[in-house]
XYZ file of C-alpha atoms in Angstrom:
188
model
C 3.270 59.809 -3.053
C 3.249 63.561 -3.409
C 3.210 66.146 -0.618
C 2.739 69.723 -1.772
C 2.609 72.874 0.361
C 1.223 76.100 -1.083
C 0.685 79.678 0.167
C -1.973 82.216 -0.775
C -3.771 85.234 0.576
C -7.563 85.187 0.926
C -9.572 88.192 2.119
C -6.428 89.672 3.648
C -5.535 86.485 5.536
C -2.476 84.312 4.868
C -3.488 80.793 3.943
C -1.461 77.569 3.741
C -2.661 74.509 1.851
C -1.062 71.100 2.333
C -1.996 68.455 -0.209
C -0.999 64.824 0.406
C -1.640 62.166 -2.227
C -0.858 58.473 -2.313
C -1.507 56.179 -5.262
C -3.982 55.097 -6.382
C -6.502 57.584 -4.942
C -5.783 58.550 -1.325
C -5.962 62.270 -0.577
C -5.743 64.806 2.236
C -6.240 68.494 1.468
C -5.832 70.721 4.530
C -6.239 74.496 4.504
C -5.152 76.577 7.470
C -5.178 80.319 8.081
C -2.962 82.381 10.342
C -4.405 82.693 13.872
C -7.296 80.353 12.967
C -5.628 76.983 12.425
C -7.267 74.440 10.113
C -10.336 75.941 8.438
C -10.972 73.187 5.876
C -9.948 69.560 5.546
C -10.868 67.003 2.910
C -9.861 63.367 3.389
C -10.330 60.295 1.192
C -8.908 56.951 2.321
C -9.563 54.998 -0.878
C -13.050 53.861 0.169
C -14.733 56.726 2.005
C -14.079 60.335 2.803
C -15.149 63.388 4.720
C -14.912 67.146 4.678
C -14.501 69.288 7.778
C -14.987 73.033 7.828
C -14.792 75.285 10.874
C -15.276 72.298 13.210
C -18.220 70.806 11.276
C -17.465 67.358 9.827
C -19.581 65.624 7.203
C -19.202 62.546 5.043
C -18.414 63.032 1.371
C -21.520 62.774 -0.805
C -21.875 59.365 -2.520
C -21.330 60.909 -5.976
C -18.016 62.417 -4.841
C -16.923 59.115 -3.236
C -17.551 57.280 -6.513
C -15.575 59.906 -8.455
C -12.664 59.630 -5.986
C -12.747 55.812 -6.119
C -12.498 55.914 -9.905
C -9.123 57.699 -9.791
C -6.207 55.394 -10.578
C -3.034 57.284 -9.882
C -1.485 60.604 -9.051
C -1.576 61.966 -12.611
C -5.060 61.525 -14.095
C -3.932 62.137 -17.691
C -1.980 58.879 -17.625
C -5.218 56.900 -17.261
C -7.568 58.584 -19.728
C -7.028 55.987 -22.467
C -7.272 52.917 -20.234
C -10.344 54.345 -18.459
C -12.302 54.704 -21.720
C -12.503 58.478 -21.414
C -13.911 60.209 -24.468
C -11.280 62.731 -25.586
C -11.382 65.194 -28.444
C -8.853 67.719 -29.718
C -11.076 70.766 -30.224
C -8.738 73.529 -31.377
C -5.599 75.523 -30.721
C -6.333 78.656 -28.663
C -4.170 81.238 -26.919
C -3.830 80.949 -23.128
C -1.939 83.827 -21.535
C -0.180 84.518 -24.832
C 0.801 80.900 -25.513
C -0.807 78.628 -28.109
C -2.519 75.694 -26.414
C -4.157 72.489 -27.581
C -7.743 72.440 -26.323
C -8.686 68.892 -25.328
C -12.143 68.005 -24.049
C -12.406 64.951 -21.798
C -15.495 63.135 -20.599
C -14.734 60.283 -18.233
C -16.705 57.041 -18.082
C -18.354 58.414 -14.909
C -19.594 61.449 -16.877
C -17.342 64.195 -15.469
C -16.421 66.820 -18.056
C -13.129 68.691 -18.232
C -11.390 70.778 -20.865
C -7.604 70.909 -20.578
C -5.339 73.367 -22.376
C -1.793 72.113 -23.112
C 1.061 74.329 -24.290
C 1.768 73.482 -27.949
C 5.552 73.779 -27.427
C 6.080 72.148 -24.019
C 3.000 69.922 -23.608
C 2.490 71.303 -20.085
C -1.054 71.949 -18.839
C -1.767 75.692 -18.763
C -5.450 75.648 -17.840
C -8.220 73.314 -16.773
C -11.926 74.119 -17.120
C -14.017 71.694 -15.115
C -17.805 71.435 -15.110
C -19.145 70.858 -11.591
C -22.519 71.043 -9.892
C -22.945 74.387 -8.175
C -25.516 75.600 -5.669
C -29.013 74.455 -6.619
C -27.635 71.665 -8.831
C -26.781 73.959 -11.743
C -23.672 73.119 -13.748
C -20.868 75.649 -13.293
C -17.517 75.813 -15.099
C -14.488 76.473 -12.876
C -11.185 77.451 -14.487
C -7.825 76.783 -12.864
C -4.632 78.081 -14.476
C -1.132 76.685 -13.986
C 2.328 78.197 -14.452
C 5.955 78.437 -13.326
C 6.630 74.734 -13.866
C 9.637 73.433 -11.955
C 11.181 69.982 -11.959
C 11.116 67.920 -8.763
C 12.673 64.441 -8.910
C 12.284 64.365 -12.701
C 8.611 65.480 -12.703
C 7.467 68.980 -13.673
C 4.988 70.554 -11.255
C 3.219 73.917 -11.572
C 4.499 76.217 -8.825
C 1.736 78.776 -9.410
C -1.994 78.064 -9.616
C -4.955 80.385 -9.886
C -8.003 78.684 -8.374
C -11.632 79.868 -8.177
C -12.853 80.238 -4.575
C -15.821 82.083 -3.078
C -16.483 84.055 -6.261
C -12.885 85.200 -6.750
C -9.549 83.781 -7.935
C -6.948 82.777 -5.372
C -3.303 82.839 -6.489
C -1.380 79.938 -4.936
C 2.404 79.727 -4.953
C 4.071 76.435 -4.102
C 6.571 76.400 -1.254
C 7.580 72.761 -1.569
C 6.847 69.536 -3.421
C 8.091 66.201 -2.113
C 7.863 63.089 -4.274
C 7.870 59.591 -2.735
C 7.530 61.061 0.755
C 6.907 58.248 3.260
C 3.149 58.213 3.879
C 0.908 55.461 5.226
C -2.846 54.761 5.307
C -2.847 56.431 8.763
C -2.061 59.759 7.095
C -5.448 59.517 5.353
C -7.734 59.069 8.376
């Protein structure tokens, strides 16, 4: 299990994100804002999921459920080979002044991602993911990672820049807990 708490500021409001994950594919992502409480929650219990935003709850779309079901662990890179993902080393490109291996990945389910790994450390610096945007058009979203710190022998990025509502949100991690006691009830 992994429990991660992150802070950010969005449109002048302080925001806290709590991400809980349990192997193989259980997930809770809860976003709260000061004076507003929980403004977004995404839950997947291994079989089905939902998203709730500003009091409106809806089931996850079938396509998203299938993608979530296909996940087999907390670190997706560990399963690319066994999941028959098509991977290709494309090039070495600079990312924030560091040379990075550019690796394109297409999973058996058809999702497309390009990951950028630091040539020296092997740590992921950036992820460009192709997703369906409004109107069904494919859109590429880039997330960058930095300030890796070791927690229980595993390196986690303590800064992330994530696209949201047409802008980039800079998240800083407050805490990461590995093997935190969680149960199926935490994912309801």
